[in-house]
XYZ file of C-alpha atoms in Angstrom:
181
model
C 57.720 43.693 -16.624
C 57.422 41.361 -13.577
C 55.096 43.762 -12.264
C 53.179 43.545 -15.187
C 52.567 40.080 -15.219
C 51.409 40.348 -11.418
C 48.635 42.988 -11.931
C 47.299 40.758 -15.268
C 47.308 37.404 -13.114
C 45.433 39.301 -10.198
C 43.234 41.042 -12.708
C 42.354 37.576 -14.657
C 42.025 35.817 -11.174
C 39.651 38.724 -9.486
C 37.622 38.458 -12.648
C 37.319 35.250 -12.962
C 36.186 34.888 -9.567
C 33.259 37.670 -9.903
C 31.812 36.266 -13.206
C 31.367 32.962 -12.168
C 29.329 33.974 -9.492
C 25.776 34.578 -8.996
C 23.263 36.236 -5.927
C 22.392 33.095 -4.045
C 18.795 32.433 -3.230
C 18.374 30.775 -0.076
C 14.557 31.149 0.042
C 14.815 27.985 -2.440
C 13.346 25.801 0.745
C 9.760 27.320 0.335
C 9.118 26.208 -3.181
C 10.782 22.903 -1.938
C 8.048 19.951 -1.836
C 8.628 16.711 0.077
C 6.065 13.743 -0.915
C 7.443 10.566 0.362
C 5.977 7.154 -0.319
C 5.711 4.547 2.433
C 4.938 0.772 1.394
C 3.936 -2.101 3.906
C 2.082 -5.113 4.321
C -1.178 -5.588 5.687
C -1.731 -9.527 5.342
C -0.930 -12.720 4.266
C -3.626 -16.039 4.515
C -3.040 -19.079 3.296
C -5.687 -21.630 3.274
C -4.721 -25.300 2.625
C -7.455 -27.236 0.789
C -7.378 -30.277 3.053
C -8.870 -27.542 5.607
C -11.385 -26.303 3.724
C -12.610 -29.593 3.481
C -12.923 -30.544 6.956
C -14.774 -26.980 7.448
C -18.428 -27.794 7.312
C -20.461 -24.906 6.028
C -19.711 -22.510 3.279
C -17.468 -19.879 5.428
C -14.217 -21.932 6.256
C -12.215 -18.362 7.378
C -13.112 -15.505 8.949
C -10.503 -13.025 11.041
C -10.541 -9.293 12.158
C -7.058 -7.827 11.456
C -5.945 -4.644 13.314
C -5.444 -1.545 10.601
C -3.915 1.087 12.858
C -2.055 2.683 10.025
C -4.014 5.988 10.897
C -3.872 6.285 14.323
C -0.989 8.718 14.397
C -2.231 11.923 13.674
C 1.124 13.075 12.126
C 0.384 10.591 9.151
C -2.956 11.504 9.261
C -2.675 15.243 9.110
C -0.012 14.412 5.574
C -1.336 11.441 3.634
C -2.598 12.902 0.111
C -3.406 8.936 -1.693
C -2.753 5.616 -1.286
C -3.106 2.586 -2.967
C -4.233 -1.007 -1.643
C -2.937 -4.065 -3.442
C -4.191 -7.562 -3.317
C -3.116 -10.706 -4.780
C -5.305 -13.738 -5.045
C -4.022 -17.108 -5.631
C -6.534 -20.499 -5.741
C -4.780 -23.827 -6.853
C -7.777 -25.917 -5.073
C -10.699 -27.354 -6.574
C -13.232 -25.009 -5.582
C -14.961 -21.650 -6.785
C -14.028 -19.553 -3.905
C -15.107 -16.222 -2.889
C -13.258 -13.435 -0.470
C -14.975 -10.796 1.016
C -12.735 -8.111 3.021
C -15.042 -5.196 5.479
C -13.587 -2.045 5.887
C -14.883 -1.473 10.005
C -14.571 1.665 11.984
C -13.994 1.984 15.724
C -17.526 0.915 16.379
C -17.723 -1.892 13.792
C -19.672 -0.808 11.740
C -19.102 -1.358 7.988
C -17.653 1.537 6.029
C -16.351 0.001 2.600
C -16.230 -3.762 1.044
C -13.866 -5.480 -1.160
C -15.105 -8.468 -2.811
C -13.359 -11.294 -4.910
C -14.659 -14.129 -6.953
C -12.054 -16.923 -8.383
C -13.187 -20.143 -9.914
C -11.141 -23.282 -9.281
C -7.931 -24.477 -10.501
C -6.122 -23.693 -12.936
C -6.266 -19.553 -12.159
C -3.741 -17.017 -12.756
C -3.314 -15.082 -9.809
C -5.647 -12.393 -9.401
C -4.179 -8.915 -8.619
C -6.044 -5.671 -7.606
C -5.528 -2.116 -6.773
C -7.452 -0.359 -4.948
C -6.646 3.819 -4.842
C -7.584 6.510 -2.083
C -7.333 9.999 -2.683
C -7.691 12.246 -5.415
C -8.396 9.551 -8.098
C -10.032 6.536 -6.054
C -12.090 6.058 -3.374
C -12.581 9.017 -0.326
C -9.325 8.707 1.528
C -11.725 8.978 4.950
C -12.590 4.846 4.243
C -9.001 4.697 5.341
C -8.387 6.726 7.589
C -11.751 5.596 9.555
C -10.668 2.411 9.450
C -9.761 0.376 12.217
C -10.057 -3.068 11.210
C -10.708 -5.338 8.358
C -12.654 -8.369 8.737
C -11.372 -10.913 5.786
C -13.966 -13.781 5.234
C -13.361 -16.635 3.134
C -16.634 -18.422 1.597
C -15.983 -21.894 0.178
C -18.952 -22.212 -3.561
C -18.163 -25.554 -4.010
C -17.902 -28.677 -2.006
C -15.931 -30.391 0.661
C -14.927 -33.795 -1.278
C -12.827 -32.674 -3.993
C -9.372 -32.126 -4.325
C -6.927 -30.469 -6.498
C -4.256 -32.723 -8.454
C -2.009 -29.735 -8.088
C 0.369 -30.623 -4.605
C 0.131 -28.542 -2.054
C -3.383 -26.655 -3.146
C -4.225 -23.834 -0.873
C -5.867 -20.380 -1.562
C -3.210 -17.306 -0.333
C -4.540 -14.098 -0.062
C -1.431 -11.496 0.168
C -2.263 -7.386 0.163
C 0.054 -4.595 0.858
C -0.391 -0.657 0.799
C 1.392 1.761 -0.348
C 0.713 5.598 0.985
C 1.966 8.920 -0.222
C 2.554 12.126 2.406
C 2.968 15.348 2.019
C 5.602 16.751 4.713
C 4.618 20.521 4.241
């Protein structure tokens, strides 16, 4: 009987162990796809409106800033879209307008972002810009080498906000997706 009971609890055991189990497929890693994301900053000016008042002229800022996101070839090779954000804040008392050049190697001008705010009181002003299959040619951005911001003053250089601390802040950030195979 003791026997018995030995063969029935190796039996259940064995069979338990063969119908729980399945042919692994380890070929699973070719249908695999990796798309990360990578987010970063690209900028951040901040323009106080006493400034912009002593700036005679209409253009009180202009600067080049380096874009060597693409010079890597491995993120080159993978990026499949990407997506530009910028955030546009005036609390002065002027009509301002913001005009950012896309410039190659060379300099020469390959795309143009341009923004319009009247004065005070604004709510911030927020724009994306996408590359890839559903924006613009991903080639403005990966051509790029740097982006020439220039801030144009529409107003005059007397008036001031009542709001403390009035300055115009410019903030962008990208965001690009890769594909790893």
């Amino acid at each position: 009987m003791k026997g018995l009971l030995i063969i029935c609890m190796f039996l259940l055991g064995f069979l338990m162990v063969i119908s729980c189990s399945e042919n692994q497929d380890f070929d699973q890693i070719d249908d695999l796809a990796i798309v990360p994301s990578y987010e970063t900053s690209i900028f951040y000016v901040k323009a106080q409106e006493t400034l912009i008042n002593r700036v005679a002229g209409l253009n009180f800022f202009t600067q080049d800033f380096n874009f060597d996101a693409f010079e890597e070839p491995f993120f080159t090779e993978r990026v499949v879209s990407g997506v530009l954000t910028y955030e546009l804040e005036n609390t002065t008392s002027k009509p301002i307008e913001i005009v950012l050049e896309f410039l190659d190697t060379n300099e020469n001008v390959i795309d143009t972002e341009v923004f319009s705010m009247d004065p005070a009181p604004t709510s911030v002003l927020s724009r994306d810009v996408a590359y890839g299959p559903t924006g613009k040619s991903l080639d403005i951005i990966r051509t790029t080498s740097k982006i020439r911001l220039t801030a144009v003053n529409l107003g005059d250089n007397s008036s001031e906000s009542n709001i403390p601390d009035s300055a115009i802040e410019l903030r962008s950030s990208a965001q690009f997706t890769l594909e790893l195979q």
